[in-house]
Every structure is written in C-alpha cells, then in structure tokens.
Short mmCIF file of C-alpha atoms and ligand atoms in Angstrom, two decimals:
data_model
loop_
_atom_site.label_atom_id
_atom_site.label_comp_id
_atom_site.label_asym_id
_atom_site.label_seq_id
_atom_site.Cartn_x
_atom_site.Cartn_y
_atom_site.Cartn_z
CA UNK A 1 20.64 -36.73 47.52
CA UNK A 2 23.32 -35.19 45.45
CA UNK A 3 26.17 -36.87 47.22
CA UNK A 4 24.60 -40.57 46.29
CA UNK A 5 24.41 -39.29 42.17
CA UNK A 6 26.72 -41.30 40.15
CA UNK A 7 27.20 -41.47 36.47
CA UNK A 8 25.93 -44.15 33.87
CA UNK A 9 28.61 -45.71 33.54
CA UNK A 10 27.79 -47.75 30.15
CA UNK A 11 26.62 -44.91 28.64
CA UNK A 12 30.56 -43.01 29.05
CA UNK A 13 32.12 -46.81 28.06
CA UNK A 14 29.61 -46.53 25.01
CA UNK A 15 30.38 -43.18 24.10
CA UNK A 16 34.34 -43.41 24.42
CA UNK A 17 33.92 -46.71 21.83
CA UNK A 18 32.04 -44.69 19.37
CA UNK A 19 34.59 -41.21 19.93
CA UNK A 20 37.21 -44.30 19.11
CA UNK A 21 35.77 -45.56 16.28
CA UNK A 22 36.88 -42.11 14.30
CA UNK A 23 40.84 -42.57 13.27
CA UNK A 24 40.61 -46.19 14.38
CA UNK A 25 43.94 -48.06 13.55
CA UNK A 26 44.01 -51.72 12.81
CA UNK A 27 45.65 -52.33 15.82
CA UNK A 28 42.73 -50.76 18.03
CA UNK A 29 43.81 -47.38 18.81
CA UNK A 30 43.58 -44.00 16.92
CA UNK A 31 45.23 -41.50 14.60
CA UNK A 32 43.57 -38.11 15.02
CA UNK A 33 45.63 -35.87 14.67
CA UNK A 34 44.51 -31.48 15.72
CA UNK A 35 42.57 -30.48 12.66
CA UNK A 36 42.78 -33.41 10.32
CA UNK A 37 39.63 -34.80 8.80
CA UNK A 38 39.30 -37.41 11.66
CA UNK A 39 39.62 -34.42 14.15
CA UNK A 40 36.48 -32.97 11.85
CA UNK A 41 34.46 -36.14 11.97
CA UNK A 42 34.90 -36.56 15.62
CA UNK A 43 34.78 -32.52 17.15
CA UNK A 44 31.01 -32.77 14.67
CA UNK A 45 30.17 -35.45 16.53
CA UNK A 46 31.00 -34.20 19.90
CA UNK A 47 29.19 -30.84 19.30
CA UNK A 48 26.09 -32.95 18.17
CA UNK A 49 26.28 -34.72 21.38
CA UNK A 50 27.02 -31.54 23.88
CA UNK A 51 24.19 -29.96 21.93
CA UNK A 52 21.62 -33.09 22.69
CA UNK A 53 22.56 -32.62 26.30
CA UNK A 54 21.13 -29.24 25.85
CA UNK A 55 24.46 -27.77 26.08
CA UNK A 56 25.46 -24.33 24.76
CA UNK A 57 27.93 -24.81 22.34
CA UNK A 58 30.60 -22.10 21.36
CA UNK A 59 33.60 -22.05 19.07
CA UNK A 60 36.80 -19.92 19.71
CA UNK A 61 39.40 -18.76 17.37
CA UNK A 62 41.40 -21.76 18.07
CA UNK A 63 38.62 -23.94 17.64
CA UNK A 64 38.69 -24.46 21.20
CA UNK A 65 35.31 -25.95 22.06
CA UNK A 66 33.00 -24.98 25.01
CA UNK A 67 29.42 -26.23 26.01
CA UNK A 68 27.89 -24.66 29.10
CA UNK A 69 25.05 -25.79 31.01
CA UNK A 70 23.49 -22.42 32.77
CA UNK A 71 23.45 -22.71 36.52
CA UNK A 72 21.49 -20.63 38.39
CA UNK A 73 23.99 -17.83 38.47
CA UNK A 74 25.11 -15.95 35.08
CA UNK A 75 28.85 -16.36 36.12
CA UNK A 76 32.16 -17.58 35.27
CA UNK A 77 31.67 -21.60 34.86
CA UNK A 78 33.53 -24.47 36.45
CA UNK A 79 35.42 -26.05 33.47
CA UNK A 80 36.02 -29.45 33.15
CA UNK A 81 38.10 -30.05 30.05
CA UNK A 82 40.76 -31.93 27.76
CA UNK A 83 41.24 -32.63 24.26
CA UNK A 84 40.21 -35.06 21.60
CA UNK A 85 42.63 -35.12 19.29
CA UNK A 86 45.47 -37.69 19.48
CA UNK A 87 49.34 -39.25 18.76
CA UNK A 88 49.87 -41.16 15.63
CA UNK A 89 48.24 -44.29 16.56
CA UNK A 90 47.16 -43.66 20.10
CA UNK A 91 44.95 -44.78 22.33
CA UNK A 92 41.21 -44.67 23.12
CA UNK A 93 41.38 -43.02 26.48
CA UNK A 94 44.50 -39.98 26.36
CA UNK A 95 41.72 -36.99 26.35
CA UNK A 96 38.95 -38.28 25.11
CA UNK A 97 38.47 -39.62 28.34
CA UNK A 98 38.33 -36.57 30.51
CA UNK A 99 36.32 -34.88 27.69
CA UNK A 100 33.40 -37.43 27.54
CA UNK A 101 33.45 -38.01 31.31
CA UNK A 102 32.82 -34.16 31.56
CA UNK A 103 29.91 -34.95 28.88
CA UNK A 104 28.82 -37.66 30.94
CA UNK A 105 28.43 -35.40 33.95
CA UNK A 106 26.24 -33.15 32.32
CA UNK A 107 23.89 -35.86 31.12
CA UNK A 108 23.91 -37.58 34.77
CA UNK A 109 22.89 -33.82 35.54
CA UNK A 110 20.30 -33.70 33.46
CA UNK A 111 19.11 -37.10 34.34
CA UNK A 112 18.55 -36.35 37.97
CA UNK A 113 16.84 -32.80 36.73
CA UNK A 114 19.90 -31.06 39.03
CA UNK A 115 20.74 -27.63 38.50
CA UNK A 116 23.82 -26.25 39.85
CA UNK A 117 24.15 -22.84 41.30
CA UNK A 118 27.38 -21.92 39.29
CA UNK A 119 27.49 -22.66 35.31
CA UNK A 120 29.07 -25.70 34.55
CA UNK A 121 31.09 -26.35 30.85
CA UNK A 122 33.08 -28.88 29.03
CA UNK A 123 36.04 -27.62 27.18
CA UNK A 124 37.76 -29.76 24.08
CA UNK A 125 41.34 -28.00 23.68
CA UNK A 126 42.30 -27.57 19.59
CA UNK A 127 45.95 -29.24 19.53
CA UNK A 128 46.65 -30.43 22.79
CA UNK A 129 49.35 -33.09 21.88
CA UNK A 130 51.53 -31.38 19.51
CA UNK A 131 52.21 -33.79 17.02
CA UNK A 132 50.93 -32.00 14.39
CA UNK A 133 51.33 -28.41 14.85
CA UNK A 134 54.48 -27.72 17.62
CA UNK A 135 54.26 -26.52 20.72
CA UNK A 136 51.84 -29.26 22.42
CA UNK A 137 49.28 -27.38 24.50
CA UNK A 138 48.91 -24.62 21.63
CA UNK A 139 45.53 -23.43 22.13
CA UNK A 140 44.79 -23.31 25.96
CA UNK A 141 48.20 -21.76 26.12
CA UNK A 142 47.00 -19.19 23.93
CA UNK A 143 43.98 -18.48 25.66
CA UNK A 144 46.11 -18.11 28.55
CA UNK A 145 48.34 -15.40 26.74
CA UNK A 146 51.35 -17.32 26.53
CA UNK A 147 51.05 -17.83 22.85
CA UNK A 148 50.34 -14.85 20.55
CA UNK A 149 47.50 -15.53 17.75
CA UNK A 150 49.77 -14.69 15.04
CA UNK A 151 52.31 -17.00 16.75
CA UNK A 152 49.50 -20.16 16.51
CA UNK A 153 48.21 -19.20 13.20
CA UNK A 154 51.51 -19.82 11.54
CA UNK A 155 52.32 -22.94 13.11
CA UNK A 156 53.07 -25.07 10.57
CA UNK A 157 52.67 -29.28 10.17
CA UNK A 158 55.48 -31.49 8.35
CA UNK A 159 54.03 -30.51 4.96
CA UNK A 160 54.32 -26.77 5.54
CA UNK A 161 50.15 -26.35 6.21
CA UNK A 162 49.30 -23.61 8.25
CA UNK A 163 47.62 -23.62 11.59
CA UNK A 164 44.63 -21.21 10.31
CA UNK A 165 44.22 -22.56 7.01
CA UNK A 166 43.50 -26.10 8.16
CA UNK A 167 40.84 -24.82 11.36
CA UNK A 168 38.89 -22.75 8.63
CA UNK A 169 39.18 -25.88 6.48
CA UNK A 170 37.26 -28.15 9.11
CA UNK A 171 34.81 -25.42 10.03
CA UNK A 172 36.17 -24.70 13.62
CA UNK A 173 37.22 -21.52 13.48
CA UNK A 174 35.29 -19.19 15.75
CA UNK A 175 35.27 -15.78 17.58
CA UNK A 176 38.01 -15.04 20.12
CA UNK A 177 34.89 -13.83 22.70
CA UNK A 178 33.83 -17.73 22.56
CA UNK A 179 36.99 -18.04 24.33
CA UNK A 180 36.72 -20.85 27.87
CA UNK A 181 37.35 -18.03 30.65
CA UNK A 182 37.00 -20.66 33.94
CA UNK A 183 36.45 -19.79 37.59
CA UNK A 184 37.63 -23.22 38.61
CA UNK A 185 38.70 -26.03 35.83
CA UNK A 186 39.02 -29.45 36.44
CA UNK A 187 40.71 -31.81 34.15
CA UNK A 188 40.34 -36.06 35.00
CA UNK A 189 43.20 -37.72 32.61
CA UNK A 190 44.62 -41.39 32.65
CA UNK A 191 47.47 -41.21 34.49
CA UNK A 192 50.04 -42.64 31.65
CA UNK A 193 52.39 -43.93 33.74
CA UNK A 194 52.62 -47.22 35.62
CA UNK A 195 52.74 -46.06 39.21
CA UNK A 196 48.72 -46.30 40.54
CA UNK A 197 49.08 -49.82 38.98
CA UNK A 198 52.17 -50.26 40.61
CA UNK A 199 49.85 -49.76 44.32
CA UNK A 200 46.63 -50.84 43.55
CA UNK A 201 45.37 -47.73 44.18
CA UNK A 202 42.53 -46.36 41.27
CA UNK A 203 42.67 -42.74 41.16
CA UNK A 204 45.75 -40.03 41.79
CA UNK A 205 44.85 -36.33 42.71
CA UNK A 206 47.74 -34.48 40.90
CA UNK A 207 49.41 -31.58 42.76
CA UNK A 208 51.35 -30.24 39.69
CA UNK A 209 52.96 -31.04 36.63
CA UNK A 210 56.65 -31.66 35.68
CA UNK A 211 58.54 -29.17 33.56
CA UNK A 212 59.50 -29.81 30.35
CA UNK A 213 61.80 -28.74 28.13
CA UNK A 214 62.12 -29.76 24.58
CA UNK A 215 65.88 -29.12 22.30
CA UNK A 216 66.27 -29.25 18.66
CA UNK A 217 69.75 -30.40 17.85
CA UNK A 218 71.46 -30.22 14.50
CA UNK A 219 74.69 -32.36 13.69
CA UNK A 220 76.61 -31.63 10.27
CA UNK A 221 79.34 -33.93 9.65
CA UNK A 222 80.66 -35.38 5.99
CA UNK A 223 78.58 -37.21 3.92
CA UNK A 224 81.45 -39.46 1.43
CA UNK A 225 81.33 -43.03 -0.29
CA UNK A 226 81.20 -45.96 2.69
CA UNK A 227 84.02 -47.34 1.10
CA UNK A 228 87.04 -45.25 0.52
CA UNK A 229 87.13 -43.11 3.93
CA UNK A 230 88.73 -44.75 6.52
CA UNK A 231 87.29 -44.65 9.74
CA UNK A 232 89.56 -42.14 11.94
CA UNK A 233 89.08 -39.68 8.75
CA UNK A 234 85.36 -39.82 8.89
CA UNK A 235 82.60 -36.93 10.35
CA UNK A 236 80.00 -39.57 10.94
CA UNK A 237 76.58 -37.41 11.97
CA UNK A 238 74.93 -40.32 12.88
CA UNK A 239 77.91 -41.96 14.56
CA UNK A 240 78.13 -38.85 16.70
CA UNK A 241 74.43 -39.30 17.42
CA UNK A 242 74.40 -41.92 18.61
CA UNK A 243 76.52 -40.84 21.49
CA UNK A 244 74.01 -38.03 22.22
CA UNK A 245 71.44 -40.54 22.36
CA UNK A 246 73.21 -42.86 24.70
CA UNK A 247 73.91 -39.87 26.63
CA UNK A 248 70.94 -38.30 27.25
CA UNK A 249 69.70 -42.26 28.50
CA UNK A 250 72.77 -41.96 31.19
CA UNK A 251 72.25 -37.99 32.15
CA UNK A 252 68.54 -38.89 32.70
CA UNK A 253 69.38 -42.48 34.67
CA UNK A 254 71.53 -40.46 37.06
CA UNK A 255 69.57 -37.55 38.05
CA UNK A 256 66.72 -38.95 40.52
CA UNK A 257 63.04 -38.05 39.45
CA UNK A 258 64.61 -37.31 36.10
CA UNK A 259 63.24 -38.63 32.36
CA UNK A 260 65.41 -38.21 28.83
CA UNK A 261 64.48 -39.04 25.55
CA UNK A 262 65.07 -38.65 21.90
CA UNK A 263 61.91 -39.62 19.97
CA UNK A 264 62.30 -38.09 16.30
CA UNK A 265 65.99 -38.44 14.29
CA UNK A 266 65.96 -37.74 10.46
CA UNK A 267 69.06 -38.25 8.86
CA UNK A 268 70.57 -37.44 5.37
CA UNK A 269 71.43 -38.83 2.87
CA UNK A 270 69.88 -42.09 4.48
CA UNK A 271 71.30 -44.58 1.82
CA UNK A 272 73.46 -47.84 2.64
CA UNK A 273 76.46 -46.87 1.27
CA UNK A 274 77.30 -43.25 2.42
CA UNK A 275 78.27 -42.34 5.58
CA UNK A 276 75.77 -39.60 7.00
CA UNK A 277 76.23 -36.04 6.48
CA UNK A 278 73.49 -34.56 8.53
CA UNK A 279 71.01 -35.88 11.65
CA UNK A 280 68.72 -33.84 13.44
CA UNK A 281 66.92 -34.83 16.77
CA UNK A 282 64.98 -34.09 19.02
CA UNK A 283 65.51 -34.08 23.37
CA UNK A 284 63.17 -34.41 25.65
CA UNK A 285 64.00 -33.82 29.20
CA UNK A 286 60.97 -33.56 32.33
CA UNK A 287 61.76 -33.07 35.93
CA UNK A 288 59.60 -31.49 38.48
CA UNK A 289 61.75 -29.03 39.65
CA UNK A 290 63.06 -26.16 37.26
CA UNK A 291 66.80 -25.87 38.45
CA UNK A 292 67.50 -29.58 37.81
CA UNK A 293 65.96 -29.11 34.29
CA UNK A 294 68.84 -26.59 33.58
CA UNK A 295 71.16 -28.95 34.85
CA UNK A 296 69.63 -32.12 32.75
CA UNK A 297 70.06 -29.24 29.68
CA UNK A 298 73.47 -28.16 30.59
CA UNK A 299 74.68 -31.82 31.13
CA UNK A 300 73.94 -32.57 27.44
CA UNK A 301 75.22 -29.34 26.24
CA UNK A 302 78.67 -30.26 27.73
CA UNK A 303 78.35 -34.14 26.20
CA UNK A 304 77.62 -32.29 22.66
CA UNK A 305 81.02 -29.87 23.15
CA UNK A 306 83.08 -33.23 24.02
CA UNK A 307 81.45 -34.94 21.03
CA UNK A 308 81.72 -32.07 18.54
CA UNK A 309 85.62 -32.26 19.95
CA UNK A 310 86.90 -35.61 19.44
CA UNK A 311 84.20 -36.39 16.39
CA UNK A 312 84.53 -32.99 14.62
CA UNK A 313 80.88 -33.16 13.75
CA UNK A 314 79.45 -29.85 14.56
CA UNK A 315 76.71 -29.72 16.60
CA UNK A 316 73.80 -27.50 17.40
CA UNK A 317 71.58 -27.57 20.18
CA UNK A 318 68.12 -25.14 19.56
CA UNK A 319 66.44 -25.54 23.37
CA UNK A 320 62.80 -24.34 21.72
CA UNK A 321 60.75 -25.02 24.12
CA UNK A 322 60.09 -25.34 27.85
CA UNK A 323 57.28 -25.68 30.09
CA UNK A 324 58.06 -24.88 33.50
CA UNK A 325 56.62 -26.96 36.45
CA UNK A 326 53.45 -26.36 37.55
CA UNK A 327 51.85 -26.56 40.98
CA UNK A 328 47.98 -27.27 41.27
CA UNK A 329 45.39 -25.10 43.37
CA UNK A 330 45.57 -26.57 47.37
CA UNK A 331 41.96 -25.78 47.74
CA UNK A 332 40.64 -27.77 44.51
CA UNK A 333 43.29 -30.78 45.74
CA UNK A 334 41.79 -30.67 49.00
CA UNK A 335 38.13 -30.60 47.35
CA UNK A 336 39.39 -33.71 45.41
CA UNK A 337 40.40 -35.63 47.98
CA UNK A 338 37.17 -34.84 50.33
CA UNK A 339 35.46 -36.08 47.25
CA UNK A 340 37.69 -39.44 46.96
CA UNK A 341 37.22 -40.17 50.74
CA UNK A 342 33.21 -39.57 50.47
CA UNK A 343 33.40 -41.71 47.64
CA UNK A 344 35.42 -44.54 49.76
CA UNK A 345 38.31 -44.47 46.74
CA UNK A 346 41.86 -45.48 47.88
CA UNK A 347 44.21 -42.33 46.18
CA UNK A 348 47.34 -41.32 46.41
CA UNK A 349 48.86 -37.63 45.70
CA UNK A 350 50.88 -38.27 42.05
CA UNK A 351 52.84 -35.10 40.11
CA UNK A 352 52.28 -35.69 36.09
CA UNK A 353 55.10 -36.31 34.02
CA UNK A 354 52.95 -35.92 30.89
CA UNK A 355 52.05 -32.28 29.74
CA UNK A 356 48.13 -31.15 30.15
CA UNK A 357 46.48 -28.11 29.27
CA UNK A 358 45.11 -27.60 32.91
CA UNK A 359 48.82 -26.04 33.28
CA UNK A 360 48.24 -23.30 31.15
CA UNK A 361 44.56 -23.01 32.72
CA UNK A 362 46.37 -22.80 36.01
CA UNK A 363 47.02 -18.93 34.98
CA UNK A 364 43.70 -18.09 34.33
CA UNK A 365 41.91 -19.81 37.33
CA UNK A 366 42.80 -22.77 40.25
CA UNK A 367 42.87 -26.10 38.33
CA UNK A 368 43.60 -29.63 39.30
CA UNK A 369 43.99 -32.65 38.12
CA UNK A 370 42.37 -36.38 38.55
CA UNK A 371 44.35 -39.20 37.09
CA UNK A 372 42.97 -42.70 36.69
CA UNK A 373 45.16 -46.00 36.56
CA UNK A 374 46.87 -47.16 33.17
CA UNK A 375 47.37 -50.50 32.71
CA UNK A 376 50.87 -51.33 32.74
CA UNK A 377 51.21 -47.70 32.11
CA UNK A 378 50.86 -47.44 28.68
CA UNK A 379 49.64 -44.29 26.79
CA UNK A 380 50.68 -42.66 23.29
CA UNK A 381 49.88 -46.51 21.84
CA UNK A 382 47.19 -48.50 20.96
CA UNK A 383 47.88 -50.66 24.07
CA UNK A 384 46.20 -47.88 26.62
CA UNK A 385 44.07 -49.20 28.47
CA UNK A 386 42.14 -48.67 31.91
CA UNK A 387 39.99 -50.61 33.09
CA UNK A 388 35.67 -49.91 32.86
CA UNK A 389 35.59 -49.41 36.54
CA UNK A 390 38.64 -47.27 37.44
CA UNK A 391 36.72 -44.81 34.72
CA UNK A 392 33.45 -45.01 36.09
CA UNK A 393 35.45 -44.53 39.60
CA UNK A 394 37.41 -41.46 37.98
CA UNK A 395 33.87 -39.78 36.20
CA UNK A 396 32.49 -40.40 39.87
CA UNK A 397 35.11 -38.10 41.40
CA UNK A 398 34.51 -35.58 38.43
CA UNK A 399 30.87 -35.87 38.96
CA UNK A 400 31.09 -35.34 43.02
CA UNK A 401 34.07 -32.33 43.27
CA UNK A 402 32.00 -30.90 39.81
CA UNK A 403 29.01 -30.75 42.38
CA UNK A 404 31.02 -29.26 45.86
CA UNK A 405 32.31 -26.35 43.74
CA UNK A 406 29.47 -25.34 41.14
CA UNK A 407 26.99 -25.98 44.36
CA UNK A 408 23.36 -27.09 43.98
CA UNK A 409 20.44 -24.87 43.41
CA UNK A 410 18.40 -26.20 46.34
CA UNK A 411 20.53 -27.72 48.92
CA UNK A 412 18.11 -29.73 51.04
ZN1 ZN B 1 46.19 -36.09 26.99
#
C-alpha cells in the first residue's frame, strides 16, 4: 500500500502560489529577504499551516523552524528541510519548494491515516541565502557548530541592523533546545542549473556539493577631476577593476568544472566627472574539489599583484569565506535512487554548484539531496521555473525515500 501513496499534487502547486504571493514582485517572483516583514508574514503562515497538519511546531534561537509529526518511536526524526526566505527578486520555487513539499508529505500522511515508525519533521532554515545577513547558510551552520551564537547575533545587514534584534522583532526567536537535531535529513531543491534540462531527465540525486569560497577585495587608487589628469598619470580603481573582473571570467573559463564571478562592486565617488578613487567587490569562485579552489584563489591573487604593479592601484583581497566541498551519505543516495527506480523516474547523479544547508546538516547526521529540473536553468530571478509535474515527480521521491527510512508502523 505505502509504496502506491503519492502526494496531491494541486494542493503543493496551490500552496507554493499562496507562499509566493508574500514579497511578490511585479515581475512574478519574490523579495523575502531572512527576517524582513515578508519573511514574518510568510514563516506565520507556514507555522499556521504545519500546525493544521497537526504538526508540532518549535522555534530555535535562530528562528530555525521545526514541525514534527510523532512516529511511533520517541526518537531522533528524519528531517526534511530548506528555507523560505529568498534573493532580491527571486523566484517562487528556490526553498520554498523543498519546504512545502516536506509539508505536503505530512498532509499526504495524514490523508492515508499512515503513521511512521520513526518521527518525521519539516525544518525552515532562518537565513539560508545570505543576502541579507552574510555568511549564506547562517543558521543550520550554527546548529551544526560551525558558527558561534554570538558570531550570528551580530551579523549585521547593509543598514547596520543586527541579526538578534530583527528575529526578536518578527517574533521568531526561540530556545536553543528547539534546536532540529536529525537522524537522517533530506533536502529536495530545484536544481538551478540547466543540466537535467539539458537531458530530459526530471530529477538529479546529488552526491555532494561544490566548495565555495567567497573574497572581499578592496582597490584604492586616486580619485582627481576627469579632465586635467592625463591618462598614464592616473590610479583609476575602477579601471583596475575592471581587469579583475575580466580576469576572474578567464581564470574560471580555463579551469574545467570551474565557476567565477563578481556580483556586487560599489565604487566611490561614483560621479561623471572624477575618475574613481575606491571600488570594492566581491569574488565568487565554486569548484568541487578543494585544491583547485586554492588554485582558482591563488590565480587571482597573482592577477591582483600584476595589476596593483603596472596600475599602482593598491589592492586588497579579504578571502572571508569558504565552504568546503561536501560529499552526501552513500546509503541515503542509494535509498534515493531505489526510490526513483520504484517510482519509474529517469535520474541522473548531479553535484550542486549552489550552496544548501543540507551541507552543514551533513555534520550532524547523513543527508542528501533531490534536485528537480529548472527550466532553462534559471534560479535567483523571477524567471525560475519548473514545471507542475517535475514537482509533483520530485515531492513523490520525497514522499517514497521519507517512507523507506522513517518505516511504517504496520508493514503489511
Ligand atoms: Zn535554496
């Protein structure tokens, strides 16, 4: 009986439009960012539904949010997890969708009157994307110890808010023993990239994520009247970025597997007729293997020492951040993929280039990862899409591996 279950599947389309409805842009995506009023509106709204599925519903002191359905065991739960909040005019899908396909689960659950021997909950990580509040993954990653509390508290957005002061503001900040503490966690994502598409194939089981790594450069040339200065006498900061930038383009093009960008640039004083003083920019380099991200790093270093050289701008490179590559639990991949064959679902193994909290979970119990197709792989714009059937074909494979791990009360 349990293997023929499958979701409603207009019932997750119909809750993913209303989740999308809160932050909606004109151009049909969303802006909701960690722990802004739209965050607020839409975490009350989730709770309100978790709680209607007769879910449990705890709050951390992150804000993290759990519901548990009891099994039939008082035990660690099998998580299945991601975040709602969002990019500065995102898309519908980037988290919400493996959040309300988890909520989905429970209700086809509870539909079918189906308890499971081990608990089963649905996580919403505070902060997952970063925009806001730097580092992206904050709040699993603290759960998993890699961030202190006083290290996330002080986090600070663009305005100089603080972390804490905005999750008491929205009413999400809880106890630290409300904290998710998985025995397996699951976490279905679009895949944000273009290759499923690319092979017709709907759903990707994802051995491991990329590493990241994430520098803060500073360039301080001359700031002087457009006019008078003639060019070979000139410390142009934004002339010299613009080598950087072209740079990191080529370093990235030439390493295989390899992805460079620079996303955010501010520069001063940012008038017509004065050549700029100071830019500061951001890197982003991802590669699934932590040796060539050194080498992607230490590439750019040495094109920043031959620009400094012949442009005397002075430049300096802050690497902040990095998130080394992660590999996935081989049992939970194989459970996916039994899962994906019962189901008759063409997949394909697929390593995420994108960032997830299940890589932080990874330290605290085996995760995985499901990724659905992205049309024309698009994410991080109002363009994402995926299709209703490839996420009625990803909840499915939620639904199905939820059910092999968390096991049914009465097997018959
Ligand atoms: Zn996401």
């Amino acid at each position: 009986v349990e293997n023929r279950i499958r979701v409603n599947a207009d019932r997750l389309h119909q809750s993913l439009a209303q989740l999308g409805q809160i932050g909606a842009t004109a151009g049909g995506g969303v802006t909701r960012l960690a722990l802004s009023d739209e965050d607020r509106v839409a975490r009350d709204l989730l709770a309100g539904w978790m709680r209607d599925a007769g879910l449990a519903v705890r709050i951390d002191d992150f804000g993290n949010m759990t519901g548990r359905r009891a099994g039939t065991e008082d035990r660690a739960a099998i998580v299945a997890a991601s975040h709602i909040d969002s990019v500065r005019a995102g898309g519908l899908f980037d988290g919400a969708y493996g959040v309300l396909a988890a909520l989905e689960v429970i209700r086809t659950l509870n539909d079918q009157s189906l308890t499971t021997r081990c608990p089963i909950e649905v996580v919403n990580w505070t902060n997952e994307e970063g925009v806001r509040f730097e580092p992206a993954m904050l709040c699993s990653g603290a759960v998993a110890g890699r961030f202190d509390r006083s290290y996330v508290y002080d986090r600070t957005d663009r305005d100089g808010v603080r972390f804490e002061d905005e999750l008491r503001r929205i009413g999400y900040l809880g106890d630290a023993a409300a904290r998710p503490d998985p025995a397996a966690y699951l976490e279905l994502h679009i895949e944000q990239g273009p290759v499923l598409e690319a092979e017709g194939v709907p759903v990707g089981i994802v051995p491991g994520i990329v590493g990241i790594t994430w520098l803060d450069v500073r360039l301080t040339g001359r700031a002087d009247h457009a006019g008078p200065s003639p060019m070979p006498l000139r410390h142009d900061a934004l002339a010299a970025a613009a080598r950087l930038i072209t740079g990191v383009e080529t370093i990235a093009r030439q390493t295989k597997e390899a992805v460079g960008t620079v996303g955010r640039l501010t520069l001063e004083p940012n008038v017509i007729n004065t050549i700029p003083g100071r830019v500061t920019m951001s890197v982003d380099f991802r590669h699934p293997d932590s040796a060539t991200l050194d080498a992607l790093v230490a590439s750019f270093g040495c094109l920043a020492a031959e620009t400094w050289a012949s442009t005397g701008v002075e430049i300096a490179i802050d690497r902040f951040w990095t998130s080394d590559p992660t590999t996935f639990d081989d049992d939970l991949l194989a459970a996916i993929q039994s899962t994906c064959e019962g189901l008759d679902l063409p997949h394909r193994r697929l390593w995420s280039r994108a960032g997830h909290d299940a890589k932080y979970v990874q330290d605290l119990a085996p995760a995985a990862m499901i990724f659905v197709r992205s049309r024309d792989g698009l994410s991080h714009c109002e363009q994402e899409y995926s299709t209703p059937a490839d996420l009625e074909a990803g909840a499915n494979v939620l639904l199905q591996t939820l059910l092999r791990l968390a096991g049914t009360a009465d097997p018959s």
